[in-house]
Coordinates of C-alpha atoms and ligand atoms in Angstrom, one line a residue:
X2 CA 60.8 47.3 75.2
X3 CA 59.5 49.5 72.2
X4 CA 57.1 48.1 69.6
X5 CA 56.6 50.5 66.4
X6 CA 53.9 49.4 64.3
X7 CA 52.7 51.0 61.0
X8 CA 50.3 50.2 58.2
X9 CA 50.9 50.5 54.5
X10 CA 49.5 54.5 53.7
X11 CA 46.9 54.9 51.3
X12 CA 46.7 56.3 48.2
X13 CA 44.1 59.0 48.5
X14 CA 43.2 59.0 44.7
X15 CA 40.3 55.9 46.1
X16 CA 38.2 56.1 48.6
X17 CA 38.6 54.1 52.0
X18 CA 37.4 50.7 51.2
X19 CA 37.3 47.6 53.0
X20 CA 41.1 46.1 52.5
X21 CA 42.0 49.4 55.0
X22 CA 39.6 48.8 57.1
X23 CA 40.8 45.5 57.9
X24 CA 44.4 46.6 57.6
X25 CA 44.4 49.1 60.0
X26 CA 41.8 46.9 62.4
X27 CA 44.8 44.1 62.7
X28 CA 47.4 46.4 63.2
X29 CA 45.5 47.8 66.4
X30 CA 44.8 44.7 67.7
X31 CA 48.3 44.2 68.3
X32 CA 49.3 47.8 69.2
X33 CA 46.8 47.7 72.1
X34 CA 47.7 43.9 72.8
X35 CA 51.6 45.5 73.3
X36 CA 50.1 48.6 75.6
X37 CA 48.4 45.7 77.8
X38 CA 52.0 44.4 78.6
X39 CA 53.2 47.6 79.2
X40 CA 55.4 47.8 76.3
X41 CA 56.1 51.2 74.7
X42 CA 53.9 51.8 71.6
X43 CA 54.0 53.4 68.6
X44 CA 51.6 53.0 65.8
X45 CA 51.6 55.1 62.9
X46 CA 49.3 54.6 59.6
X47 CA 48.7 57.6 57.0
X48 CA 48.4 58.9 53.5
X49 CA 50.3 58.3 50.4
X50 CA 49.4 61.5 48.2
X51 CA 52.7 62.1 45.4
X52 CA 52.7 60.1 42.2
X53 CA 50.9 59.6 38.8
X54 CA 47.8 58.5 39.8
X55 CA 47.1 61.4 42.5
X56 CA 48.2 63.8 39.7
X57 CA 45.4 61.9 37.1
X58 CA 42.6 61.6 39.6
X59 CA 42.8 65.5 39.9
X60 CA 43.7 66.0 36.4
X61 CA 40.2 64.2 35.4
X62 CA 38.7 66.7 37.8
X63 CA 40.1 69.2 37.0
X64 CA 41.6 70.6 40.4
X65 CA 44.6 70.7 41.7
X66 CA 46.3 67.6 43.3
X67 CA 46.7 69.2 46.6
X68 CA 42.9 70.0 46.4
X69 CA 42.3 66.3 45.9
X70 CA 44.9 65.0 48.3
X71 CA 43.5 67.5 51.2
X72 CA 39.8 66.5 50.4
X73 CA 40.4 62.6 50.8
X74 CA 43.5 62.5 53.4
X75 CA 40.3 63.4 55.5
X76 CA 38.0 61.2 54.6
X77 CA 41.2 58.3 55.7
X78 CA 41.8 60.0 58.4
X79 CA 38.0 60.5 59.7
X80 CA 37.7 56.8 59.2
X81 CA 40.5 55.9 62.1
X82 CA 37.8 57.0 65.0
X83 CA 34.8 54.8 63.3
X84 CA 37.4 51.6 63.5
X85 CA 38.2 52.6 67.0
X86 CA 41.9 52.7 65.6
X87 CA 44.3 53.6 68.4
X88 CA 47.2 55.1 66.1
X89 CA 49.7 57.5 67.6
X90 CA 50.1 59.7 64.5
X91 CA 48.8 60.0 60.9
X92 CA 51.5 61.4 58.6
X93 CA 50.9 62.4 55.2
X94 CA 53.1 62.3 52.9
X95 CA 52.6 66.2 51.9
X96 CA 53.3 67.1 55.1
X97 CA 56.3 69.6 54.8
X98 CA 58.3 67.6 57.7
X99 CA 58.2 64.8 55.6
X100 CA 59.0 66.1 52.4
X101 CA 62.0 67.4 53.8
X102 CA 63.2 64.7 55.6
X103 CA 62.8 62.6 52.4
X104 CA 65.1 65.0 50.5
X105 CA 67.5 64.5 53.1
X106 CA 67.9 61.0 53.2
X107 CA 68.0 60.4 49.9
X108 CA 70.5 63.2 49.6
X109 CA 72.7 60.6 51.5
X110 CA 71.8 58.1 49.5
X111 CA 73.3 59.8 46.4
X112 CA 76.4 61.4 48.4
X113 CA 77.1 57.5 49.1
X114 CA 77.1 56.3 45.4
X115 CA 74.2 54.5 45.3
X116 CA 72.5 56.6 42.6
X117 CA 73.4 57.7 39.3
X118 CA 71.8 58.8 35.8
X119 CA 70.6 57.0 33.3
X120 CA 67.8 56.7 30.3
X121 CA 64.2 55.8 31.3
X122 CA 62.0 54.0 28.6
X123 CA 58.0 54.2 28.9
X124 CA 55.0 54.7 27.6
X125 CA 54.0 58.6 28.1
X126 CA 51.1 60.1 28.3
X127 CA 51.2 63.7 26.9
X128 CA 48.2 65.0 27.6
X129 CA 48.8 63.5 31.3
X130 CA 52.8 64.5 30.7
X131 CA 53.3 61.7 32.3
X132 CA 54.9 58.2 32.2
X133 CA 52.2 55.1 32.5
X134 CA 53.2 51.6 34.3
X135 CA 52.5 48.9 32.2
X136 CA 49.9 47.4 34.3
X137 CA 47.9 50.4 34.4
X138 CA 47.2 51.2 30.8
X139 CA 44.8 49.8 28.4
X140 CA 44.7 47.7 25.5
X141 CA 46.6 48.8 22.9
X142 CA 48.7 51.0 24.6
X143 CA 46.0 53.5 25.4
X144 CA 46.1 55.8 28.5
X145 CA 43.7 55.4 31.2
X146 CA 42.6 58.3 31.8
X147 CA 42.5 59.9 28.4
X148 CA 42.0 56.6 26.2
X149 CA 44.2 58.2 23.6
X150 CA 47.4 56.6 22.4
X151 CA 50.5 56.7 24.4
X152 CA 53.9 57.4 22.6
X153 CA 56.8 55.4 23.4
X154 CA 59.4 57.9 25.1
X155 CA 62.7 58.0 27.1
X156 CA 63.9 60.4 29.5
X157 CA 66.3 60.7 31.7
X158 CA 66.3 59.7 35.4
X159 CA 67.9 58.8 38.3
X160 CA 68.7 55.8 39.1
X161 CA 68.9 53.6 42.5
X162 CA 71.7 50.8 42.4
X163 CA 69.4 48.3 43.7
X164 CA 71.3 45.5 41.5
X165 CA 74.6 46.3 44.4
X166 CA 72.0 45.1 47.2
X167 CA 71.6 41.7 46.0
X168 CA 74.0 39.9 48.3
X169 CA 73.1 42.1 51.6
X170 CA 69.9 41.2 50.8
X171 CA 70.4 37.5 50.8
X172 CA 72.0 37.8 54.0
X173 CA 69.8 39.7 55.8
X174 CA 67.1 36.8 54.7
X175 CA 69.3 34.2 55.6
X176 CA 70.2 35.5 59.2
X177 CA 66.5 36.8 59.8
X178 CA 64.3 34.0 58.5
X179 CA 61.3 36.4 60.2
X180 CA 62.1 39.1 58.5
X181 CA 59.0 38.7 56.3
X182 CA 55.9 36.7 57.4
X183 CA 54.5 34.6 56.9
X184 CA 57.0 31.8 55.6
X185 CA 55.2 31.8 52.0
X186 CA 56.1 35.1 51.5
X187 CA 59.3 35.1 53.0
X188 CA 60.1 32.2 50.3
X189 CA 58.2 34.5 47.9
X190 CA 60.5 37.5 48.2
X191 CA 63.9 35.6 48.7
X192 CA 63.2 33.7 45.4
X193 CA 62.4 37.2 43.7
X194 CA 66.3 38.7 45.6
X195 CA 67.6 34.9 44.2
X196 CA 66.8 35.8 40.5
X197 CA 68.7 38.9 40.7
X198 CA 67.9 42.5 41.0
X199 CA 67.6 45.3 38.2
X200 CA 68.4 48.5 39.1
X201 CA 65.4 51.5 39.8
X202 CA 64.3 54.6 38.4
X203 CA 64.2 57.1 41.6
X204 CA 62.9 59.9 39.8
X205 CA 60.5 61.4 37.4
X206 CA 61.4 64.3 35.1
X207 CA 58.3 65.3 33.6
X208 CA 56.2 65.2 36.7
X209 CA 55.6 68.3 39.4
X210 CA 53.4 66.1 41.9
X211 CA 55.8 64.8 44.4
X212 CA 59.4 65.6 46.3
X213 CA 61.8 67.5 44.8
X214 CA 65.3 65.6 43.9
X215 CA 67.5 68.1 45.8
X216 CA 70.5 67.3 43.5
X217 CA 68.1 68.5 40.0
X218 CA 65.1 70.5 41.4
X219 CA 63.5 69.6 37.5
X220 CA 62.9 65.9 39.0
X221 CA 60.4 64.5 41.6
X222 CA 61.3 61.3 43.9
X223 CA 59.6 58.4 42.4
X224 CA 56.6 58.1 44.3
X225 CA 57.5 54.9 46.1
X226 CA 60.7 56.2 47.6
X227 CA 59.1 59.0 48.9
X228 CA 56.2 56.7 50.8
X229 CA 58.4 54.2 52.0
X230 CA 60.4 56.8 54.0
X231 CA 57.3 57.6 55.7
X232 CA 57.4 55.1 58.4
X233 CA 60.9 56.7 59.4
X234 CA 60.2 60.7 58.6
X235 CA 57.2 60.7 60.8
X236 CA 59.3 59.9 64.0
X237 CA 60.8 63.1 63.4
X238 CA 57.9 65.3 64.3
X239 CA 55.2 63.2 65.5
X240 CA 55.4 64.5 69.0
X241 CA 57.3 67.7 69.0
X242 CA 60.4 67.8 71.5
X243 CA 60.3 64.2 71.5
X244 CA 63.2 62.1 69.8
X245 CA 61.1 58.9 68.7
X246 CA 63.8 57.8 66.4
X247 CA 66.0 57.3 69.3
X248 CA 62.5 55.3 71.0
X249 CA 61.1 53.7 68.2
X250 CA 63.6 52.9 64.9
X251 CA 64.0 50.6 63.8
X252 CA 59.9 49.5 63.2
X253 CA 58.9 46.0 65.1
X254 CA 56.5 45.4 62.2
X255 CA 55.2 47.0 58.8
X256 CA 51.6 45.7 58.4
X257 CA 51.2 45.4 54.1
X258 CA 49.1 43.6 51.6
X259 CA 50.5 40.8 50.0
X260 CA 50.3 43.3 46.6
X261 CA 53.2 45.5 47.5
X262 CA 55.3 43.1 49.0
X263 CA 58.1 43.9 46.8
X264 CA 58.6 47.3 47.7
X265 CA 59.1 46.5 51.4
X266 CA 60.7 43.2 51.1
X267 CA 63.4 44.0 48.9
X268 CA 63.5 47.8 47.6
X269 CA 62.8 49.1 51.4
X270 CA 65.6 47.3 53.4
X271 CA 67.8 48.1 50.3
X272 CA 67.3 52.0 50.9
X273 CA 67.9 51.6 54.3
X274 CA 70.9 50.1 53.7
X275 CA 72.3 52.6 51.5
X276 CA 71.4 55.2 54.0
X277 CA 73.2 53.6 56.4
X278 CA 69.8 53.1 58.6
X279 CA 69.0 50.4 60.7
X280 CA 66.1 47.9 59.0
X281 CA 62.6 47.0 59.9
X282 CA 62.6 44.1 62.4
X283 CA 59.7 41.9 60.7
X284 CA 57.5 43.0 57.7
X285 CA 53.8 41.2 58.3
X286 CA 52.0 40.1 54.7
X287 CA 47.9 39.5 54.5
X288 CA 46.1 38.6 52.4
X289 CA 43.2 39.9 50.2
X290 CA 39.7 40.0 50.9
X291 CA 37.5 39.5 48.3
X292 CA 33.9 39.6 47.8
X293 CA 31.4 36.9 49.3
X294 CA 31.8 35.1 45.4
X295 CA 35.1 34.5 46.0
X296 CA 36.4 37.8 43.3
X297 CA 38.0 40.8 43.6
X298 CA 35.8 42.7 45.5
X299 CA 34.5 45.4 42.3
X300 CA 31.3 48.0 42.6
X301 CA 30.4 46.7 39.0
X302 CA 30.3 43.2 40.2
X303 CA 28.3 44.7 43.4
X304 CA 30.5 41.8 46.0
X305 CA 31.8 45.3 48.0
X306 CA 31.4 45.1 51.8
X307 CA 31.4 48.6 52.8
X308 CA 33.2 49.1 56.3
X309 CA 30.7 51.9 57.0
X310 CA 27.7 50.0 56.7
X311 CA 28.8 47.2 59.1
X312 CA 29.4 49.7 61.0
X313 CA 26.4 51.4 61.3
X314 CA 24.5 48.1 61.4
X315 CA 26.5 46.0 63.6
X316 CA 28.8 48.2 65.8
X317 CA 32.6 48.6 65.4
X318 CA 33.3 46.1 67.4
X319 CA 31.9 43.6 65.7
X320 CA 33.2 44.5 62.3
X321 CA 36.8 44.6 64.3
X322 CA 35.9 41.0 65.3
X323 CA 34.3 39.3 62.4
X324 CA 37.8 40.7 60.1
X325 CA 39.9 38.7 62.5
X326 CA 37.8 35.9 63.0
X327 CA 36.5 35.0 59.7
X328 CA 39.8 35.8 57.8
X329 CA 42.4 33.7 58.9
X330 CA 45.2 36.7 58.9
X331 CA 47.9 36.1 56.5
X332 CA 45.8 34.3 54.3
X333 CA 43.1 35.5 51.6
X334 CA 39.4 35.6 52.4
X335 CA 36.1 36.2 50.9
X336 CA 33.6 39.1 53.0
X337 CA 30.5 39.5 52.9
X338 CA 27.5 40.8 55.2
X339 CA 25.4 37.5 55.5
X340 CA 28.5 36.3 57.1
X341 CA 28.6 39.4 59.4
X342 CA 25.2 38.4 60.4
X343 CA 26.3 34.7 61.3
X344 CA 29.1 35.3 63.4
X345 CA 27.1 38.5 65.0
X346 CA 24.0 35.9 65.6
X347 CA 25.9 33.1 66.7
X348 CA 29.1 34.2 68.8
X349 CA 28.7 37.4 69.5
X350 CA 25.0 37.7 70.9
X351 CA 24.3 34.4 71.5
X352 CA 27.7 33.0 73.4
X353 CA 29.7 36.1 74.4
X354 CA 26.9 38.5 75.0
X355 CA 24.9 36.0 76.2
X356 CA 27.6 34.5 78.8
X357 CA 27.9 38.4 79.8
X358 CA 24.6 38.8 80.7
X359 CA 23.7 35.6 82.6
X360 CA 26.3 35.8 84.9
X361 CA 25.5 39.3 85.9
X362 CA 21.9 38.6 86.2
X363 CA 22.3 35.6 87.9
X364 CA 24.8 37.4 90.4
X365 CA 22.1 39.9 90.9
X366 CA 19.5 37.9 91.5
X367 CA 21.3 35.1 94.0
X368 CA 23.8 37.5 95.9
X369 CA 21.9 40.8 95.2
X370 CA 24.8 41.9 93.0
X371 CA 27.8 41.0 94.9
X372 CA 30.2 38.8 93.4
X373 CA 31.2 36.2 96.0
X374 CA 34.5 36.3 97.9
X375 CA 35.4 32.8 97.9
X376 CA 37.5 30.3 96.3
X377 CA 37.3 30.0 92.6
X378 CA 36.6 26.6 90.5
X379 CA 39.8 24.8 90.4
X380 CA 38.9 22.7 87.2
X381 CA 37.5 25.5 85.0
X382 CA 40.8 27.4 86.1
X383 CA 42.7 24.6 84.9
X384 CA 41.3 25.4 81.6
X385 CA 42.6 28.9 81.6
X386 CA 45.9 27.7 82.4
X387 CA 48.5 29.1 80.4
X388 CA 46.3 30.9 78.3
X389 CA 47.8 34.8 78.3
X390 CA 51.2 33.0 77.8
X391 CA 49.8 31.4 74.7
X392 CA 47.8 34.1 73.2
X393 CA 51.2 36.5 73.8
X394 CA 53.1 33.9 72.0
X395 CA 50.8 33.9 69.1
X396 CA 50.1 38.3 69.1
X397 CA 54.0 38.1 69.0
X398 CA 54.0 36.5 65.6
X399 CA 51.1 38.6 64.3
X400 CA 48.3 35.6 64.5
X401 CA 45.7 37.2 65.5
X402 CA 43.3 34.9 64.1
X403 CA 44.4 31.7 65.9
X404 CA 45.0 34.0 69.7
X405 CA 41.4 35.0 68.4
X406 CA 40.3 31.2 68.3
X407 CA 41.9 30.5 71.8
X408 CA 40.3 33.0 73.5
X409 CA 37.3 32.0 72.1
X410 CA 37.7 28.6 73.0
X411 CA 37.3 29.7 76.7
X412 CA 33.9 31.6 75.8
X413 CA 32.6 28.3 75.2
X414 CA 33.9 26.5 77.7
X415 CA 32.3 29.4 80.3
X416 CA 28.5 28.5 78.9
X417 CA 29.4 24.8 78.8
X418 CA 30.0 25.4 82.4
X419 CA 27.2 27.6 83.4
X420 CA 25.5 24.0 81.6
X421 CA 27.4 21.6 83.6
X422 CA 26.8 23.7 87.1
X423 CA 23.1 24.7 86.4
X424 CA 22.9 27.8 89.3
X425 CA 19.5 27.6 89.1
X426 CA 19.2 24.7 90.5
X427 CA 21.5 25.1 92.7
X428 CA 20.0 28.3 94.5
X429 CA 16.7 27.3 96.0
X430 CA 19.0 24.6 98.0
X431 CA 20.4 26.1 100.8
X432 CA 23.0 22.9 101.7
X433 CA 24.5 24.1 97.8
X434 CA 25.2 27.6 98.8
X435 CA 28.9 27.1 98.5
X436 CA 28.7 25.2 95.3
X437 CA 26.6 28.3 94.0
X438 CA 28.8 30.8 95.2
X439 CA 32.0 29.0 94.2
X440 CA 30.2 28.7 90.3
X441 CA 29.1 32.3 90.8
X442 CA 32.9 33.7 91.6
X443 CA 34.0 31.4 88.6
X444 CA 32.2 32.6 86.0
X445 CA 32.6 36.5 86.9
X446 CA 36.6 35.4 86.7
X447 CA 36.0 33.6 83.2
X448 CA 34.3 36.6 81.9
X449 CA 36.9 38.9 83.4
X450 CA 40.4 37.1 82.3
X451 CA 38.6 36.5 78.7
X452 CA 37.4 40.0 78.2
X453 CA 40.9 41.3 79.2
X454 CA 42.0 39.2 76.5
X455 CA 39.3 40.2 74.2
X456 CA 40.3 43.8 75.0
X457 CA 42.6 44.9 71.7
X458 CA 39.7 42.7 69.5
X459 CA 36.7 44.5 70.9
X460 CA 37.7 47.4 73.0
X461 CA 34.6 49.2 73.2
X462 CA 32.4 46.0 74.6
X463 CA 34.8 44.5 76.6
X464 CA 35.2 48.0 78.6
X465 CA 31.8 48.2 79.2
X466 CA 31.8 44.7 81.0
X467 CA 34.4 45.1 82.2
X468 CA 33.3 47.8 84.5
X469 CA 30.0 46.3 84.8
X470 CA 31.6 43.4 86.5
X471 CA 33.7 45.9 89.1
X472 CA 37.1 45.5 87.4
X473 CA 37.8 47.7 85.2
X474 CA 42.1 47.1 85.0
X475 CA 42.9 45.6 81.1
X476 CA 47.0 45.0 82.2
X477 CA 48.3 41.5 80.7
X478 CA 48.6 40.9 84.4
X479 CA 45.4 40.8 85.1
X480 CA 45.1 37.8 82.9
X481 CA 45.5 35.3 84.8
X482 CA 42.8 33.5 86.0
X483 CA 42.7 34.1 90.1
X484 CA 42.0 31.3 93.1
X485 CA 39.6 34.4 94.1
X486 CA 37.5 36.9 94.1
X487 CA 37.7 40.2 96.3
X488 CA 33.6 40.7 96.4
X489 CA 33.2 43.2 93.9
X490 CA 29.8 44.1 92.8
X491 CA 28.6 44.0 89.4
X492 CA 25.2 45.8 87.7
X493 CA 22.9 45.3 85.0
X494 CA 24.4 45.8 81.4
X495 CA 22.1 46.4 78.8
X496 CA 22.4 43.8 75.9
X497 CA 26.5 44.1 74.5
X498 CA 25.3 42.7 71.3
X499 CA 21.8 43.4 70.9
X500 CA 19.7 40.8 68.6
X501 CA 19.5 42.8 64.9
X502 CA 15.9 42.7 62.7
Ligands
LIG616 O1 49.4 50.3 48.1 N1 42.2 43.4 50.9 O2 48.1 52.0 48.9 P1 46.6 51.4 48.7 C1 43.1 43.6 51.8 N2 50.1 53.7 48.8 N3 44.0 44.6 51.8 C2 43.9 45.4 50.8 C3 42.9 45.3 49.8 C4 42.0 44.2 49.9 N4 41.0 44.0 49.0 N5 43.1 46.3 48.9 C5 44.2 47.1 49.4 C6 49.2 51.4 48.5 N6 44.7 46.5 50.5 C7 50.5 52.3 48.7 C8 51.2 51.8 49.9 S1 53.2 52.0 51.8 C9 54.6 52.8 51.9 C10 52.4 52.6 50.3 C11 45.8 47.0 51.3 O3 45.7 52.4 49.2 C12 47.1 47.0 50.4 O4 47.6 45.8 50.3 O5 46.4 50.8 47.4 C13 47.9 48.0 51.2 O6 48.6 47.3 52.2 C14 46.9 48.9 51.8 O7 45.6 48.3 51.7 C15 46.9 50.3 51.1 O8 46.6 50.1 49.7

């Protein structure tokens, strides 16, 4: 089977913050968790870079949007390495490809009827010549950027005939009750298709920044239908000589915040449609994460978590794994680095890390680094039963945060059982050889089958004990906890989560 994933693309008039770190983190959790059973992958993620705001960012500097959009689609795209992120592509959206293939579809979109002209009413900017949304300008109807008044203006524009999508909507929702998760915001954007739909501006007249309408080269696509179509345009020339449409369209799952749920709950599908293209099979909502006070995380109220400095202070890995753990994904959550510290502290030093290394040391030191080939604990593989089946089942629904707790759950029971078996006492008897062995070949299989699982949370660690332990293989297969172990041997692995000042 394919699974195409994609994030929502940034706007690159901000710098990469938190809320896409964590984004992009969940959405390669499950991309790699579909490699491991061999399904075919796509992930995509990218840069939004038409639109107002790009345009006033490098107004207020004084350059030239493309100078701006080339200077931070960078700095987006150098942050996908620091998170480890194992996308396929990143598009952006002024690649010419794209721009191009946007024209096109749209084209269709207006040869189909589904567009036509009308009168656009707004508050205008002219030293910005520009329209400004309402939630963007300031009190008293002052511009953003400029502070000066804004005149009330009209032009004309093209229009999208959203209000004709209202009952293919509905039934969409009603046949695909998945179609956007989780259930809250499924209810949240049926209610908002249920009160009925007004019809949307496509274009901008006044504005240069952005695709050209190919029908009335004066226009620009409205920015939004240009970066929705970016999650289809980029299968075009991803991979050149490759036809990924054919592979990979429609998408499995766009990965959004719950702010722009609108736009790919009810405006995406409805372009789709009118395109006559196929529509995503499940849109996945999260939720916010705010600062460690519970707010919006804001540099003036100094609550920002800064992805690069967990980074550098705790590893990748363990930002990857504190986002997923301490945010329940689809909900809202507040961040925040004393929290970072905890979990580091507490799960990842003291009971993964900690598991890791006194099982390898104890291997070492009572088989002289040779895991035993016997028979593995029947009980403790009881408690593995079923597990892969269960985490798959919960991955497949995008919750990473309760497959997360599972897994996890297993961790614990491993040092409970390294309690419960005390090796050490069992090695200076030589009657409770087998016992010793038997624990021995048990715990290298807990480690294994939960590190496999661990895998997409953690890549980096879990490879490196993985091939400490002598098996280096992360297929789904493999995790399964076995009756036995084939003797492999194991060597000393420096600390995987080494105690912080
Ligand atoms: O919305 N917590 O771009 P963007 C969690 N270009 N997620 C957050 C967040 C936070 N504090 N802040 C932002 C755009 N996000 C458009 C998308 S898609 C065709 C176009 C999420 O840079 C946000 O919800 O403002 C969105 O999914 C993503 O980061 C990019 O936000």
């Amino acid at each position: 089977m394919s699974f195409y994933i994609t994030t929502a693309i940034s706007y690159v008039n901000g710098e990469p913050h938190m809320g896409h770190a964590y984004e992009v983190i969940a959405t390669d959790v499950l991309a790699r968790h579909m490699r491991q059973r061999g399904e075919e992958v796509f992930f995509l993620t990218g840069t939004d870079e038409h639109g107002e705001p790009v345009a006033d960012a490098a107004r207020a500097q004084g350059i030239e949007p493309k100078e701006l959009a080339d200077r931070n689609a960078e700095r987006f795209k150098a942050l996908m390495p620091r998170l480890e992120a194992s996308n396929d592509f990143f598009i952006r959206t002024s690649d010419e490809q794209h721009m191009a293939k946007v024209q096109e579809v749209l084209q269709r979109v207006h040869d189909n009827g589904h567009v036509y002209k009308g009168l656009y009413e707004g508050w205008y900017c002219p030293q910005c010549a520009d329209f400004k949304v309402e939630n963007e300008i300031l009190e008293d109807n002052r511009c953003p950027i400029h502070e000066i008044a804004l005149t009330r203006e009209q032009e004309e524009n093209w229009f999208f005939r959203l209000s004709t999508f209202q009952e293919p909507l509905q039934r969409l929702y009603g046949e695909n009750p998945d179609f956007v998760m989780p259930r809250n915001r499924f209810n949240e954007a049926r209610a908002f298709v249920d009160r009925g739909l007004q019809d949307v501006s496509l274009s901008r007249g006044r504005m240069q920044w952005g695709v050209p309408v190919p029908w009335d080269p004066g226009h620009v696509f409205y920015v939004w239908f240009d970066a929705l179509l970016n999650y289809y345009t980029a299968l075009f020339y991803a991979r050149e000589g490759e036809d990924l449409v054919a592979r990979f369209w429609p998408a499995t799952y766009h990965v959004i915040g719950k702010d722009i749920l609108k736009f790919h709950a009810v405006y995406w599908p409805a372009l789709l449609m009118a395109a006559e293209l196929p529509v995503p099979r499940h849109v996945f909502v999260h939720g916010f994460l705010l600062g460690a006070d519970g707010r919006k995380m804001s540099k003036s109220l100094g609550n920002v978590l800064d992805p690069f400095q967990v980074i550098d202070e705790y590893g990748t890995d363990a930002l990857r794994f504190y986002l997923m753990r301490d945010v329940a994904f689809g909900g809202d959550g507040s961040v925040g680095i004393d929290a970072v510290k905890a979990r580091y502290e507490a799960e990842l030093a003291n009971e993964y890390g900690n598991l890791a290394s006194r099982t390898i040391s104890m291997i070492v030191r009572y088989r002289q680094g040779t895991i035993p080939a016997v028979q593995t604990d029947g009980e403790l593989a009881q408690d593995f039963d079923g597990l892969p089946d269960a985490v798959a089942g919960l991955l497949d629904r995008a919750q990473a945060t309760q497959a997360l707790d599972l897994i996890w759950q297993r961790v614990r029971r491993c040092n409970r059982y390294v309690e419960e078996r005390a090796p050490w006492r069992l090695a200076p008897d030589p009657a409770a050889a087998d016992a010793l062995e038997q624990t021995l070949a048990s715990l290298a299989e807990g480690i294994r089958v939960i590190s496999v699982l661990l895998h997409p949370y953690m890549p980096a660690s879990t490879t490196r004990l993985l091939g400490a332990i002598g098996s280096p293989a992360i297929d789904y297969a493999g995790a399964a906890f076995a009756a036995r172990w084939s003797g492999a041997r194991v060597h000393q692995l420096e600390p995987l989560f080494p105690k912080r000042a």
